[in-house]
Amino acid sequence: MIKVNARATFSQEGPFKLTTIERRNLQPHDVLIEIKYAGICHSDIHTARGEWGPVKYPLVPGHEIAGIVSQVGSEVTKYSVGDRVGVGCLVDSCGECSNCQKGEEQYCLGGSTATYGAIDRYGQYTQGGYSTHIVVTEDFVVRIPDAIPLDAAAPLLCAGITTYSPLRHWGAAPGKKVAVVGLGGLGHMAVKIAHAMGAEVTVLSQSLKKKEDGLQLGADHYYATSDPETFKQLAGSFDLIINTVSAQINIDAYLSLLALDGTLVNVGAPADPLAVNVFSLIGHRRSFAGSMIGGIRETQEMLDFCAEHNIASEIEVISADRIDEAWERVLASDVRYRFVIDISTMGNE
Ligand SMILES: [Zn+2]
Ligand SMILES: [Zn+2]
């Protein structure tokens, strides 16, 4: 086993403490990554606080990982020491089911292995990126292009792919009208990516507080959903709506904004069921859909796309001793637009 430093939470309430965890010894296809930056995702908080089911403590969250390969197993062919790489929400899957065969490992029928809080195929409890090193099988490692700084690349591994995948799948492109609900960690990436794909992009946010930001990120229009006029004015106008909000929203109101054959995709995941009036769907052959991260091949495609279009996440870099404070700010929506932990500060008091 390889002992490495990490920041773990020891209960639902926290706080984070510096500790050591064990990574497995390198198997033939494993890569040891020296983590440079780890993004803070809202899922880290949901998971660590037991909101998505019971978890085992200590827990080291983090599934937006950017770093450098520092050692490779004897049969690794894809990566060499010194390569700039990333790891997202998954570290393994069965590799054999029809979904894995299609490169959609996130929908593995055998159950893919989450980067933290899961039991892997070695029987070990997975621990995430708030840590100095991680060992991952090479098939679940992606290459970070030189054009993207490692700190701003980290959030692409979850926030980036979570929005890129549905935008690709439902055909965001020139001539298409795309709306993004919520301008947070996911939403700001959705705006940048949809804009880079050539779509006409509208932000639907509760207020106009972040309007200037939204337009700067690439949105063509910006509306406040607290204004009832917005729903009248935009009725029937979008081909695709990406809903990044994980709170309860009035789904029927948002469905009414879709054009014929339009799709509303949820990437946010509210804990409680949402009500849908089926008349909202059948009236204009609309769809209500969901999407979860993306496969490894598509994650690489997303990173290459971001490099080509010169986009990355808007970040605020913090030291490792400020994770608790950053989490409180995430919960208060007080971040523009993603916190990234500088892992070189892991030992800070
Ligand atoms: Zn995430
Ligand atoms: Zn599978």
XYZ file of C-alpha atoms and ligand atoms in Angstrom:
351
model
C 0.000 0.000 0.000
C 1.050 3.579 -0.671
C 0.424 6.000 2.214
C -0.586 9.476 1.105
C -1.822 12.663 2.750
C -5.453 13.656 2.385
C -8.150 15.879 3.834
C -11.010 13.815 5.177
C -14.281 14.454 6.911
C -14.914 12.131 9.852
C -18.654 12.716 10.255
C -21.612 14.351 8.552
C -20.819 17.612 10.278
C -17.098 17.667 9.483
C -14.745 19.484 9.832
C -12.007 18.406 7.453
C -8.808 17.150 9.016
C -5.426 16.280 7.614
C -4.954 12.513 7.646
C -3.238 9.696 5.752
C -4.995 7.185 3.524
C -3.773 4.151 1.602
C -3.696 3.788 -2.154
C -3.211 0.325 -3.636
C 0.184 -0.712 -4.972
C 0.395 -0.213 -8.713
C -1.177 -3.025 -10.708
C 0.106 -3.603 -14.281
C -2.412 -1.158 -15.816
C -2.409 1.410 -12.995
C -1.175 4.968 -13.078
C -0.035 6.870 -9.975
C -1.033 10.519 -10.257
C 0.415 13.336 -8.198
C -2.661 15.505 -7.738
C -2.101 19.217 -8.277
C -5.673 20.532 -8.073
C -9.051 19.180 -7.010
C -12.331 20.947 -7.716
C -15.105 21.191 -5.130
C -18.382 19.845 -6.534
C -21.770 20.179 -4.853
C -21.978 16.354 -4.990
C -19.037 16.199 -2.575
C -21.197 17.950 -0.006
C -24.366 15.911 -0.681
C -22.371 12.687 -0.373
C -20.293 13.611 2.679
C -23.354 14.809 4.556
C -25.188 11.560 3.901
C -27.885 13.244 1.804
C -27.573 10.633 -0.961
C -27.455 7.647 1.388
C -25.215 6.421 4.178
C -21.443 6.799 3.792
C -18.451 5.400 5.599
C -16.091 7.784 7.381
C -13.427 8.994 7.119
C -14.361 10.145 3.626
C -12.068 11.955 1.212
C -14.283 13.568 -1.455
C -13.198 15.050 -4.779
C -13.921 13.920 -8.325
C -12.503 16.817 -10.298
C -8.866 15.804 -10.284
C -5.991 17.299 -12.276
C -2.378 16.248 -11.867
C 0.776 14.737 -13.269
C 1.597 11.070 -13.802
C 4.380 10.176 -11.378
C 4.612 6.412 -11.882
C 3.117 3.818 -14.256
C 2.420 0.089 -13.939
C 4.382 -2.454 -15.985
C 1.778 -2.764 -18.755
C 0.579 0.823 -19.062
C 0.608 1.968 -22.689
C -1.452 5.175 -22.704
C 0.509 7.360 -20.283
C 4.073 8.151 -19.263
C 5.617 9.809 -16.239
C 5.171 13.587 -16.524
C 1.913 13.520 -18.514
C -0.795 16.040 -17.563
C -3.882 14.015 -16.706
C -7.287 14.139 -15.123
C -9.701 11.839 -13.305
C -13.418 12.501 -13.031
C -16.338 10.867 -11.258
C -15.492 7.264 -12.182
C -12.409 5.129 -11.601
C -13.637 1.806 -12.986
C -16.520 -0.129 -14.550
C -17.209 -3.704 -15.658
C -15.892 -3.072 -19.177
C -18.049 -5.837 -20.594
C -21.707 -4.801 -20.547
C -23.333 -3.267 -23.618
C -23.095 0.259 -22.214
C -19.396 -0.073 -21.350
C -18.812 -1.494 -24.841
C -20.377 1.668 -26.260
C -18.030 3.813 -24.164
C -20.849 4.906 -21.848
C -19.172 3.640 -18.669
C -21.225 6.021 -16.542
C -24.246 3.840 -17.346
C -22.429 0.533 -16.692
C -25.029 -2.179 -16.101
C -22.740 -3.867 -13.598
C -22.350 -0.595 -11.707
C -19.394 1.693 -12.330
C -17.035 2.555 -9.458
C -17.328 6.093 -8.130
C -14.104 7.977 -7.432
C -14.955 8.205 -3.739
C -17.293 6.492 -1.325
C -17.534 3.220 -3.282
C -16.034 -0.250 -3.016
C -13.729 -0.977 -5.940
C -12.930 -4.317 -7.574
C -10.070 -4.819 -5.087
C -12.517 -4.547 -2.206
C -11.046 -1.214 -1.169
C -13.126 1.849 -0.235
C -12.447 4.532 -2.823
C -11.186 7.922 -1.663
C -11.190 10.999 -3.872
C -9.090 13.919 -4.932
C -8.728 16.007 -1.756
C -5.455 14.142 -1.506
C -1.883 14.269 -2.759
C -1.957 11.119 -4.920
C -4.392 8.674 -6.479
C -3.979 5.310 -8.211
C -6.302 4.732 -11.181
C -6.420 2.180 -13.969
C -5.236 3.853 -17.186
C -8.580 3.375 -18.969
C -10.182 5.827 -16.543
C -7.528 8.499 -16.892
C -7.855 11.302 -19.454
C -5.249 13.604 -20.931
C -5.401 17.319 -20.142
C -4.285 19.302 -23.197
C -1.381 21.734 -22.678
C -3.630 24.665 -23.625
C -5.688 24.293 -20.420
C -4.091 25.280 -17.087
C -4.381 22.398 -14.603
C -6.286 24.416 -11.998
C -8.975 25.584 -14.428
C -9.080 22.118 -16.003
C -10.019 20.311 -12.784
C -13.735 21.300 -12.784
C -14.082 20.162 -16.385
C -13.830 16.578 -15.112
C -17.319 16.823 -13.572
C -18.970 20.187 -14.302
C -17.565 20.236 -17.842
C -18.542 16.752 -18.931
C -21.909 16.852 -17.139
C -22.961 19.727 -19.398
C -20.977 18.823 -22.538
C -22.532 15.367 -22.842
C -26.222 16.418 -23.042
C -25.355 19.410 -25.249
C -23.704 17.005 -27.715
C -26.323 14.306 -27.376
C -29.232 16.667 -28.048
C -27.420 18.509 -30.809
C -26.481 21.982 -29.595
C -25.206 23.657 -32.780
C -25.623 26.755 -34.941
C -29.312 27.463 -35.525
C -30.336 25.830 -32.222
C -31.717 27.733 -29.267
C -30.395 26.460 -25.952
C -31.419 27.653 -22.497
C -29.417 27.016 -19.348
C -31.293 27.068 -16.049
C -29.091 28.262 -13.180
C -25.705 29.974 -13.468
C -23.555 28.085 -10.969
C -20.692 25.612 -11.347
C -22.547 23.503 -13.926
C -24.461 26.375 -15.517
C -21.447 28.523 -16.289
C -19.812 25.586 -18.089
C -23.033 24.868 -20.002
C -23.086 28.470 -21.224
C -19.463 28.412 -22.361
C -19.741 25.050 -24.096
C -23.109 25.691 -25.781
C -21.781 29.007 -27.034
C -18.632 27.322 -28.370
C -20.842 24.759 -30.130
C -22.467 27.659 -31.965
C -25.895 27.602 -30.341
C -27.877 30.705 -29.396
C -27.657 30.629 -25.605
C -30.096 32.000 -23.037
C -29.559 31.953 -19.275
C -32.632 31.501 -17.104
C -31.640 32.558 -13.607
C -33.694 33.467 -10.573
C -32.560 37.087 -10.714
C -30.523 39.347 -12.974
C -27.702 39.485 -10.381
C -25.213 37.616 -12.566
C -26.410 38.998 -15.914
C -23.117 40.704 -16.775
C -21.203 37.514 -16.000
C -23.599 35.423 -18.057
C -23.237 37.587 -21.129
C -19.472 37.629 -20.718
C -19.389 33.826 -20.465
C -21.070 33.620 -23.861
C -24.821 33.896 -23.313
C -26.782 35.856 -25.933
C -29.735 36.547 -23.629
C -30.400 36.548 -19.903
C -33.771 36.404 -18.167
C -34.968 36.357 -14.571
C -37.294 33.449 -13.804
C -38.690 35.365 -10.817
C -40.390 37.607 -13.401
C -43.597 35.916 -14.665
C -43.276 37.890 -17.915
C -40.221 35.753 -18.768
C -42.369 32.634 -19.179
C -44.910 34.441 -21.360
C -42.263 36.042 -23.504
C -40.207 32.880 -24.099
C -43.055 30.358 -24.473
C -42.336 27.707 -27.121
C -38.923 29.080 -28.045
C -36.139 26.622 -27.093
C -34.877 23.446 -28.766
C -33.046 22.366 -25.650
C -33.076 23.384 -22.000
C -30.349 22.188 -19.630
C -31.568 22.361 -16.043
C -28.604 22.516 -13.666
C -30.696 23.317 -10.593
C -31.051 20.492 -8.105
C -33.843 22.153 -6.124
C -37.571 21.794 -6.780
C -38.651 23.804 -9.826
C -41.934 24.001 -11.705
C -41.157 21.558 -14.519
C -44.351 22.368 -16.438
C -43.422 26.035 -16.562
C -40.038 25.162 -18.069
C -41.520 22.606 -20.479
C -43.788 25.374 -21.781
C -40.647 27.163 -22.987
C -39.776 24.320 -25.383
C -40.493 24.444 -29.110
C -41.898 21.469 -31.046
C -39.729 18.378 -30.349
C -37.775 20.279 -27.714
C -36.124 18.548 -24.769
C -35.689 19.587 -21.154
C -32.702 17.757 -19.666
C -32.098 17.553 -15.941
C -28.478 17.303 -14.896
C -29.239 18.545 -11.391
C -30.681 15.846 -9.148
C -33.240 16.942 -6.568
C -33.691 14.429 -3.749
C -37.506 14.485 -3.982
C -39.633 13.513 -7.007
C -40.718 16.237 -9.442
C -44.290 16.491 -10.690
C -44.923 16.657 -14.441
C -48.217 17.340 -16.156
C -48.164 15.027 -19.195
C -50.133 17.590 -21.214
C -46.965 19.710 -21.120
C -45.247 16.931 -23.093
C -47.857 15.680 -25.551
C -48.940 19.129 -26.678
C -45.713 19.785 -28.598
C -44.087 16.328 -28.689
C -41.684 17.464 -25.988
C -39.319 15.321 -23.956
C -38.242 15.474 -20.336
C -34.901 13.731 -19.955
C -31.908 13.229 -17.687
C -28.188 12.874 -18.218
C -25.328 11.863 -15.939
C -21.685 12.941 -16.548
C -20.254 11.237 -19.666
C -18.123 8.277 -20.728
C -14.337 8.315 -20.711
C -14.022 8.741 -24.495
C -16.470 11.628 -24.414
C -14.656 13.196 -21.453
C -11.475 13.223 -23.530
C -13.426 14.688 -26.457
C -14.752 17.422 -24.130
C -11.239 18.316 -22.910
C -9.948 18.498 -26.488
C -12.975 20.619 -27.447
C -12.325 23.011 -24.542
C -8.652 23.318 -25.509
C -9.577 23.994 -29.127
C -12.116 26.653 -28.135
C -9.935 28.134 -25.426
C -12.417 27.502 -22.615
C -12.051 26.276 -19.060
C -13.760 26.776 -15.752
C -13.899 30.108 -13.888
C -12.249 29.293 -10.583
C -11.258 30.506 -7.156
C -8.210 28.615 -5.903
C -8.125 27.920 -2.156
C -5.670 26.278 0.223
C -6.498 22.897 1.742
C -7.174 24.325 5.189
C -10.112 26.327 3.803
C -12.304 23.479 2.535
C -14.933 23.846 5.280
C -15.299 27.541 4.582
C -15.505 26.891 0.836
C -18.271 24.330 1.353
C -20.324 26.863 3.300
C -19.871 29.296 0.459
C -20.917 26.686 -2.120
C -24.104 26.108 -0.119
C -24.702 29.871 -0.090
C -24.079 30.045 -3.892
C -21.226 32.400 -3.071
C -18.674 31.250 -5.638
C -17.912 32.388 -9.168
C -17.904 29.679 -10.297
C -15.896 26.801 -8.863
C -13.567 26.320 -5.913
C -10.374 24.439 -6.667
C -8.077 23.194 -3.926
C -4.363 23.782 -4.424
C -3.086 20.383 -3.316
C 0.437 21.709 -2.690
C -1.050 23.277 0.465
C -2.217 19.882 1.792
C 0.011 20.191 4.893
C -1.179 23.707 5.848
C -2.140 24.133 9.496
Zn -19.383 16.475 -9.424
Zn -20.327 -2.169 -17.690
